[in-house]
PDB file of C-alpha atoms in Angstrom:
ATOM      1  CA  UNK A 369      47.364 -12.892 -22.397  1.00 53.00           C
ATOM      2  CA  UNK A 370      45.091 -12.466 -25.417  1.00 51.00           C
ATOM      3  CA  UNK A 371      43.204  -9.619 -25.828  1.00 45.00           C
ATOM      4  CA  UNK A 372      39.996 -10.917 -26.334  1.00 48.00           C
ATOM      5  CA  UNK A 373      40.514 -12.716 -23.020  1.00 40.00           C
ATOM      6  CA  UNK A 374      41.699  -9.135 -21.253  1.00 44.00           C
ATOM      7  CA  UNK A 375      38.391  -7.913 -22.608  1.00 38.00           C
ATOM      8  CA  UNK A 376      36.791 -10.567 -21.480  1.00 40.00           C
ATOM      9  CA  UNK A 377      38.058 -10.425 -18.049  1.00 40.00           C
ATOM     10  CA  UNK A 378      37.408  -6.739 -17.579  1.00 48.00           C
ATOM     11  CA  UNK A 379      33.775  -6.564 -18.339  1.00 41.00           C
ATOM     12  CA  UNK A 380      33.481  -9.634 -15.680  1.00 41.00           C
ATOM     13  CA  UNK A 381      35.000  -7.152 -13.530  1.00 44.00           C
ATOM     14  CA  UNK A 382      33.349  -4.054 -14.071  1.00 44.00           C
ATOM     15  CA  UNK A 383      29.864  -6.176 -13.866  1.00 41.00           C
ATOM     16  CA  UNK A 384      30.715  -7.294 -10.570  1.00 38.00           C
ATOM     17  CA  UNK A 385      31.986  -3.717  -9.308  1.00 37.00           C
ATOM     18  CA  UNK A 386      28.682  -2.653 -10.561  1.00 37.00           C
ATOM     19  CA  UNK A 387      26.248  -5.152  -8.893  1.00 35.00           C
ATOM     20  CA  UNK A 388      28.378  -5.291  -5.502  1.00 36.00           C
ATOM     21  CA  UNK A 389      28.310  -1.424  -5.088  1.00 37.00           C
ATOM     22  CA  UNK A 390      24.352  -1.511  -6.273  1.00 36.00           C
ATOM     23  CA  UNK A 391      23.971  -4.118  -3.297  1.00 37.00           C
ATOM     24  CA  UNK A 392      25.800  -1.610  -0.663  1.00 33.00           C
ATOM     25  CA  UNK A 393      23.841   1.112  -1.613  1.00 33.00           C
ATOM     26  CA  UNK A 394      20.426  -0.974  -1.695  1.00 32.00           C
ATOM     27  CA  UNK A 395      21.679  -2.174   1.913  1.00 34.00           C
ATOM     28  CA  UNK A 396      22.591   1.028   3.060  1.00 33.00           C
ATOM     29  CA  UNK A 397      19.366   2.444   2.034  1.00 32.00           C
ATOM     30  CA  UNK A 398      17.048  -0.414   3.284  1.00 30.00           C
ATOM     31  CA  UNK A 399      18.579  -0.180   6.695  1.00 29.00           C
ATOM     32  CA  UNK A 400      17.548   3.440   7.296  1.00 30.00           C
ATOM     33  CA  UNK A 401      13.765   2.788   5.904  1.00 29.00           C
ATOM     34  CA  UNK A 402      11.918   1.485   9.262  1.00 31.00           C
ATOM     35  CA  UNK A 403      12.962   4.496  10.956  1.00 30.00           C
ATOM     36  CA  UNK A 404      12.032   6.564   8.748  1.00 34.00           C
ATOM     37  CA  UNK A 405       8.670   5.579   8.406  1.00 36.00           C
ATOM     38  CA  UNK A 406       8.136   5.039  11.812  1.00 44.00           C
ATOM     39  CA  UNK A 407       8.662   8.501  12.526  1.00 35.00           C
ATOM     40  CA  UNK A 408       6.444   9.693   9.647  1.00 36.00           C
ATOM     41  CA  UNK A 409       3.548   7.215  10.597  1.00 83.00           C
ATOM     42  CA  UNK A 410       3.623   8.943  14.279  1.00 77.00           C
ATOM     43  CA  UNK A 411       3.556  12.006  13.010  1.00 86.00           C
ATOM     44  CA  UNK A 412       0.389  11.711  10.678  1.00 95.00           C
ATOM     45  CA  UNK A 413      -1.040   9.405  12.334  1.00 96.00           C
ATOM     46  CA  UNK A 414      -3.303  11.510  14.330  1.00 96.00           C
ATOM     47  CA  UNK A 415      -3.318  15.573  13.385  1.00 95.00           C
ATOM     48  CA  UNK A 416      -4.264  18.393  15.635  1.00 94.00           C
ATOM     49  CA  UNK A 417      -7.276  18.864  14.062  1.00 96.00           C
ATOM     50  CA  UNK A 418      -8.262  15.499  13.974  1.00 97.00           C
ATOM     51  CA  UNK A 419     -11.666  14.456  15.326  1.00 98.00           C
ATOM     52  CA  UNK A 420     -11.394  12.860  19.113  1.00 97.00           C
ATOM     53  CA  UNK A 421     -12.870  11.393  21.842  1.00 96.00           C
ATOM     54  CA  UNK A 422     -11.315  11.035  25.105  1.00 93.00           C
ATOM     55  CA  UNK A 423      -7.834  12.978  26.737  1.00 84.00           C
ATOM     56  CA  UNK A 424      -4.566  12.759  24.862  1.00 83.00           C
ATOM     57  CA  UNK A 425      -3.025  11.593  28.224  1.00 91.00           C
ATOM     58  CA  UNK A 426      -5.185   7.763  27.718  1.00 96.00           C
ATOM     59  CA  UNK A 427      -3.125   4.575  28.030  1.00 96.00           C
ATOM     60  CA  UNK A 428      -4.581   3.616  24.830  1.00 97.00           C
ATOM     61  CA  UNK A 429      -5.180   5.644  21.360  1.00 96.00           C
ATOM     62  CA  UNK A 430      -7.441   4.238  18.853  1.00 97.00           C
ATOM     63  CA  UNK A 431      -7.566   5.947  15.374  1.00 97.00           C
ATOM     64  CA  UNK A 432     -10.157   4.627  12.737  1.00 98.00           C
ATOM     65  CA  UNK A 433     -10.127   5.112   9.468  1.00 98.00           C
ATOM     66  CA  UNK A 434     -13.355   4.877   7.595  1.00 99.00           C
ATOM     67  CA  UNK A 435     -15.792   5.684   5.378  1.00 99.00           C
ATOM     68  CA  UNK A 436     -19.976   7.198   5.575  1.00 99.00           C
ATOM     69  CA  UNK A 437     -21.195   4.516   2.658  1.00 99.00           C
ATOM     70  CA  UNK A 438     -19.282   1.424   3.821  1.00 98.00           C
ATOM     71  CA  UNK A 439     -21.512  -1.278   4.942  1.00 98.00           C
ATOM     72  CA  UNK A 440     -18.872  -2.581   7.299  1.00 98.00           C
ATOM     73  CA  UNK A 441     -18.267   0.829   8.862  1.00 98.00           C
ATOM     74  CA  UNK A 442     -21.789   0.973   9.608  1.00 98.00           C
ATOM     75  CA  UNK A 443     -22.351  -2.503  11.081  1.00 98.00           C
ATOM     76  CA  UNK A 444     -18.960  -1.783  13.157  1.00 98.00           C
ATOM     77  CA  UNK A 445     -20.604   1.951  15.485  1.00 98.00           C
ATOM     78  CA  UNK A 446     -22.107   0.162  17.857  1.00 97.00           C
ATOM     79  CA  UNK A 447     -19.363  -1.982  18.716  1.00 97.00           C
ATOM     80  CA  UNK A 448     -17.370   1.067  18.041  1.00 97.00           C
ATOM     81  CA  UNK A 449     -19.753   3.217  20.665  1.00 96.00           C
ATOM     82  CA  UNK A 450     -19.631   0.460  22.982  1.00 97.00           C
ATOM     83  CA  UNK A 451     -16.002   0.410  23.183  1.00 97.00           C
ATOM     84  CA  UNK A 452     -15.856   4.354  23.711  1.00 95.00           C
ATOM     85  CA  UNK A 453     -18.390   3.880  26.797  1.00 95.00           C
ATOM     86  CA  UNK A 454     -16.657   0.820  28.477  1.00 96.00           C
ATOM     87  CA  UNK A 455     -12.875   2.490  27.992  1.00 96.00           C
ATOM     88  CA  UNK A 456     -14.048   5.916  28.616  1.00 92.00           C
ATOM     89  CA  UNK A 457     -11.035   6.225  31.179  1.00 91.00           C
ATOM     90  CA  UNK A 458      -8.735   5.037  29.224  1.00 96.00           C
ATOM     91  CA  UNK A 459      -9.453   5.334  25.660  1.00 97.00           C
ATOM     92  CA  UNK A 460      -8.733   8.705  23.086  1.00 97.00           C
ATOM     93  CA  UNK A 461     -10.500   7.428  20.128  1.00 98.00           C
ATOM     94  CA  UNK A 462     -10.121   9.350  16.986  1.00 97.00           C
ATOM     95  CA  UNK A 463     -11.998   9.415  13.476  1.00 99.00           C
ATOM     96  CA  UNK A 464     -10.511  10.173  10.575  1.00 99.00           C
ATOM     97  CA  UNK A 465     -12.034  10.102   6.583  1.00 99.00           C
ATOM     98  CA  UNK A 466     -11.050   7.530   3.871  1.00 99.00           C
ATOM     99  CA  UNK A 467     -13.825   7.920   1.869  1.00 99.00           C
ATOM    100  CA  UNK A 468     -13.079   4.752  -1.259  1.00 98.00           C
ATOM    101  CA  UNK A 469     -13.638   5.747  -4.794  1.00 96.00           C
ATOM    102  CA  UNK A 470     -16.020   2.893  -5.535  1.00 97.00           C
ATOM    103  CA  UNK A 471     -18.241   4.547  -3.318  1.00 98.00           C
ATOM    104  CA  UNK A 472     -20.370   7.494  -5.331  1.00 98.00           C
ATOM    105  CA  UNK A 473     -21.405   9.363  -1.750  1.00 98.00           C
ATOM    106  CA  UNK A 474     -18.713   9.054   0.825  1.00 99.00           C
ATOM    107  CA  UNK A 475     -16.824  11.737  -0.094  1.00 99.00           C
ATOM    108  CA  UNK A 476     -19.959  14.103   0.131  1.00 99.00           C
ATOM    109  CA  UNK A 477     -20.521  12.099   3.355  1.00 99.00           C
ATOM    110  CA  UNK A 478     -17.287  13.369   4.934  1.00 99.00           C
ATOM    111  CA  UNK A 479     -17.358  17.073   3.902  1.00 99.00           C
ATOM    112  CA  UNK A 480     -20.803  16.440   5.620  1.00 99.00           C
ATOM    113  CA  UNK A 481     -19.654  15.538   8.705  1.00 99.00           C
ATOM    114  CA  UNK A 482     -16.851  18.829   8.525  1.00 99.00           C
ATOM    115  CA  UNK A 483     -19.200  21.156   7.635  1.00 99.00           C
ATOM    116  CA  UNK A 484     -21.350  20.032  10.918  1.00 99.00           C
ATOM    117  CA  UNK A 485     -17.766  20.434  12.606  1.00 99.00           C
ATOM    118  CA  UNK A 486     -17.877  23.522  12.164  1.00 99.00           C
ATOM    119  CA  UNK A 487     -21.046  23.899  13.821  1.00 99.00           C
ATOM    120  CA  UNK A 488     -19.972  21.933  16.402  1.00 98.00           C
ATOM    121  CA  UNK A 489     -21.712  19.124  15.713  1.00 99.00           C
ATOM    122  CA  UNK A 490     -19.039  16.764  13.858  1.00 99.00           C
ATOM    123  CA  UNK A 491     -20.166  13.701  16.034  1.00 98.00           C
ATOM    124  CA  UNK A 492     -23.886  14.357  15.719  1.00 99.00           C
ATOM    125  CA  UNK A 493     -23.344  14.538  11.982  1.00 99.00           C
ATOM    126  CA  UNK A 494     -21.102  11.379  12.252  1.00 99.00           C
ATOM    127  CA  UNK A 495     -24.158   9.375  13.804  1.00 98.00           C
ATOM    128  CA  UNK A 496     -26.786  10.332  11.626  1.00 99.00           C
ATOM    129  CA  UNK A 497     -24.810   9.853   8.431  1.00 99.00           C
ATOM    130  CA  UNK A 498     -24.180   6.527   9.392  1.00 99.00           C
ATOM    131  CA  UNK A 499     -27.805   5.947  10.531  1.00 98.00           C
ATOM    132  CA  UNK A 500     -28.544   7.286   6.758  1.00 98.00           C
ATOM    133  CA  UNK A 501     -26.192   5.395   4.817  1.00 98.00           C
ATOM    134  CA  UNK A 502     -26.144   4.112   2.276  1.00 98.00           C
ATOM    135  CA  UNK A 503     -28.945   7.125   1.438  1.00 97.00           C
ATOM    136  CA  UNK A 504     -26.310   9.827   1.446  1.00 99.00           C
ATOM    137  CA  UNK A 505     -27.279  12.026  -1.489  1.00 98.00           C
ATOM    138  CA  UNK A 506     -26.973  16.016  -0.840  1.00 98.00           C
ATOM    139  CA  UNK A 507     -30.678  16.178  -0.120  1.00 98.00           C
ATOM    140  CA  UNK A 508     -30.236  13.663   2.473  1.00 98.00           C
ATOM    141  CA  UNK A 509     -27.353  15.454   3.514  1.00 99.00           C
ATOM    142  CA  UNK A 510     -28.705  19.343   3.868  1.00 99.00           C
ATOM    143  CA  UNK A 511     -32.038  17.404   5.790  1.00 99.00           C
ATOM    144  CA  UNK A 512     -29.470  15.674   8.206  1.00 99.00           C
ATOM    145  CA  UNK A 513     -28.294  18.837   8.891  1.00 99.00           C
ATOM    146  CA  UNK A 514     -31.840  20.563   9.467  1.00 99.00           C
ATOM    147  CA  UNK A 515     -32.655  17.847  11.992  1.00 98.00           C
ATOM    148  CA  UNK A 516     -29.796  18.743  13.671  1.00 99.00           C
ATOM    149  CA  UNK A 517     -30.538  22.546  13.773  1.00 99.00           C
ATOM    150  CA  UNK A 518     -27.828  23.491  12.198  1.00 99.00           C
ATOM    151  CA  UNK A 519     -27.973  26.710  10.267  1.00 99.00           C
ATOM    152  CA  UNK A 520     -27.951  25.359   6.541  1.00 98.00           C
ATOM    153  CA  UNK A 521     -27.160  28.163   4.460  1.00 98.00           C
ATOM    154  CA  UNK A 522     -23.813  28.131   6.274  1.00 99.00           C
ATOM    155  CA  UNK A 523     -23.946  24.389   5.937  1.00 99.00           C
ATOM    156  CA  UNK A 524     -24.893  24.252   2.736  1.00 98.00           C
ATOM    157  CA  UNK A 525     -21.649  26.596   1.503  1.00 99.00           C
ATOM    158  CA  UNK A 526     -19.472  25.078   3.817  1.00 99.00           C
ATOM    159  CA  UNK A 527     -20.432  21.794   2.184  1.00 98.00           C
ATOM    160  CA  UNK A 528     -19.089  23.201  -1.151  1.00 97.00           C
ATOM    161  CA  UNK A 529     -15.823  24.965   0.108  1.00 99.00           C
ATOM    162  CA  UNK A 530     -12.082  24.258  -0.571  1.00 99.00           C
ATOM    163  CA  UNK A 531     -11.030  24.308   3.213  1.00 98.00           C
ATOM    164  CA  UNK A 532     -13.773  21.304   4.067  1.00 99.00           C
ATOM    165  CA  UNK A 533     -12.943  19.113   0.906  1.00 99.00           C
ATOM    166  CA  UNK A 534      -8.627  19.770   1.714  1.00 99.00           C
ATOM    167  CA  UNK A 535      -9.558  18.657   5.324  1.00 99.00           C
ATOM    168  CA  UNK A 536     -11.222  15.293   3.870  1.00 99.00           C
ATOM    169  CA  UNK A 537      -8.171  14.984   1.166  1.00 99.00           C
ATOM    170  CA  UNK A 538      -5.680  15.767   3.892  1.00 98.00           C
ATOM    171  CA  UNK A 539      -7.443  12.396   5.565  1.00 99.00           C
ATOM    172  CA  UNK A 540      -7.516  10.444   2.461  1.00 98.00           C
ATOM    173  CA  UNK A 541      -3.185  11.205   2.044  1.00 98.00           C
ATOM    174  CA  UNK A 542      -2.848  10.210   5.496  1.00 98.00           C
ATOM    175  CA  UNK A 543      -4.999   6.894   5.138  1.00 98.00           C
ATOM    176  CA  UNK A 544      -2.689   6.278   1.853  1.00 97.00           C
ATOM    177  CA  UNK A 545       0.274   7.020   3.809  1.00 96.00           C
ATOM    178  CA  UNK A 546      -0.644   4.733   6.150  1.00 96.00           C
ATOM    179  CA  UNK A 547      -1.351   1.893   4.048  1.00 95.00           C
ATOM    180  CA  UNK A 548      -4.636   1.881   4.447  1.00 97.00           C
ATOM    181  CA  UNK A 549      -6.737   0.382   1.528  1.00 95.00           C
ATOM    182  CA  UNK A 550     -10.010  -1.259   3.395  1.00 97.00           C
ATOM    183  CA  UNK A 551     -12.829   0.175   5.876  1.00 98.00           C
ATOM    184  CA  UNK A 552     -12.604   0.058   8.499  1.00 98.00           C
ATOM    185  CA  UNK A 553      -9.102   0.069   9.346  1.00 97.00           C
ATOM    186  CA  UNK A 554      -8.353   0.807  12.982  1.00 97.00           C
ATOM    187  CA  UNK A 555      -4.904   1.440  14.476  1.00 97.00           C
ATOM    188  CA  UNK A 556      -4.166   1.000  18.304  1.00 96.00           C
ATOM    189  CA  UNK A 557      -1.363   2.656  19.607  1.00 95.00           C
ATOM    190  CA  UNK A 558       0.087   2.414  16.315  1.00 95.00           C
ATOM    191  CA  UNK A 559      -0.549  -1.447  15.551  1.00 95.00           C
ATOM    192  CA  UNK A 560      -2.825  -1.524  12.324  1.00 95.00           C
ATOM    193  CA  UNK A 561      -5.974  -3.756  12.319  1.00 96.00           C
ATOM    194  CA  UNK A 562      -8.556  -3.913   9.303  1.00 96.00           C
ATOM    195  CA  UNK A 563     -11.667  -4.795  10.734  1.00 96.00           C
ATOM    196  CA  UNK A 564     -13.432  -4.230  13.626  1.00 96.00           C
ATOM    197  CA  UNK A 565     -13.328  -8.058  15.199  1.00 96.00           C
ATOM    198  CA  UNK A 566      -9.753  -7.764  17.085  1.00 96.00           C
ATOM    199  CA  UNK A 567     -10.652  -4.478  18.319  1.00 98.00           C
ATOM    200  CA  UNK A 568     -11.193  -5.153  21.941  1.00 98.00           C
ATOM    201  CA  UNK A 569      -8.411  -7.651  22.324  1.00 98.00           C
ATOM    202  CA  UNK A 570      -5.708  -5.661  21.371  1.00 97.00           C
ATOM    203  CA  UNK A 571      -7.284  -2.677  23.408  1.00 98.00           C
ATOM    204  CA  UNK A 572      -7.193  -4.838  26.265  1.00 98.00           C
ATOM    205  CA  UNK A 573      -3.555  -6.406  25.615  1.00 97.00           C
ATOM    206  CA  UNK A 574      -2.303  -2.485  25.578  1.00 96.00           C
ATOM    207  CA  UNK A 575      -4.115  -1.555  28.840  1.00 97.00           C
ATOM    208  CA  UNK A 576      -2.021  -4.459  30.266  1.00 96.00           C
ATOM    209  CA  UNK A 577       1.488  -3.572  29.283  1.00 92.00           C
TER     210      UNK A 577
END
């Protein structure tokens, strides 16, 4: 046989060794992916010290992710409240931050909202920010907190602290983690939803399994 033909012949071969062996590994490796997130989404899905409503021991978990500033966060509470009151039995609803970065205040917003936590007033602060927005400035902010009697020099350097802005980044990770990439993005029982519209429907189709 020729030797340009041997030569031929051998990079044919070693190009096929080299794309059947990439496919193996690809497969092997694709195979082992669901799992693997699966387990991580559980995991962050809902932290111990994430905000909740409700008794860990409910049929049905909802956890929002959302944002003080969004428009469509804000139109969804009262649904969102309505839900809470109807399901009360069998609902653990659970907030947690994903402030977007076109949005100049709702970061602010959610180390807000902390920094009332830490009052013990992270729901309080939740409603009134959202009866604010979009005016979520930190004036507005520090007077949301006065009307709620909280003490505001501690609110006011709480605001400003590294533990309150890591809790809000620790949020944002999750969110990212998550796939999450619009507010408000809702997931029940681990089934993602963006919007608030199919809320109640799959709520109700997990109460009846």
């Amino acid at each position: 046989m020729p030797n340009d033909v041997k030569v031929f012949l051998s990079i044919i071969g070693g190009t096929l060794l080299l794309v059947f062996g990439a496919a193996f590994l690809l497969g092997r490796g694709s195979s082992n992916t669901p799992a693997d997130n699966t387990a991580a989404d559980a995991n962050i899905l809902v932290r111990a010290d994430s905000w909740k409503v409700g008794t860990a021991s409910a049929k049905v978990t909802v956890v929002e992710f959302s944002d003080f500033q969004c428009p469509s966060c804000k139109a969804a509470e009262p649904q969102i409240e309505s839900l809470r009151t109807k399901y009360a039995d069998n609902l653990m609803f659970v907030y947690r931050h994903f402030p977007l970065p076109n949005h100049e205040f709702a970061f602010g917003a959610a180390e807000a909202a902390e920094a009332a936590g830490l009052q013990g007033k992270f729901w309080e602060m939740h409603n009134k920010l959202f009866e604010l927005s979009p005016i979520l400035g930190k004036d507005a902010l520090v007077q949301a907190a006065k009307d709620l009697g909280l003490d505001t020099d501690k609110f006011t350097k709480d605001l400003d602290s590294d533990p309150v802005r890591q809790k809000v980044l620790n949020d944002q990770t999750d969110g990212n983690n998550l796939k999450v990439n619009a507010t408000p993005t809702f997931f029940v029982n681990g089934k993602q939803l963006v919007g608030v519209t199919d809320l109640e429907t799959e709520i109700n189709g997990q109460l009846a399994r």
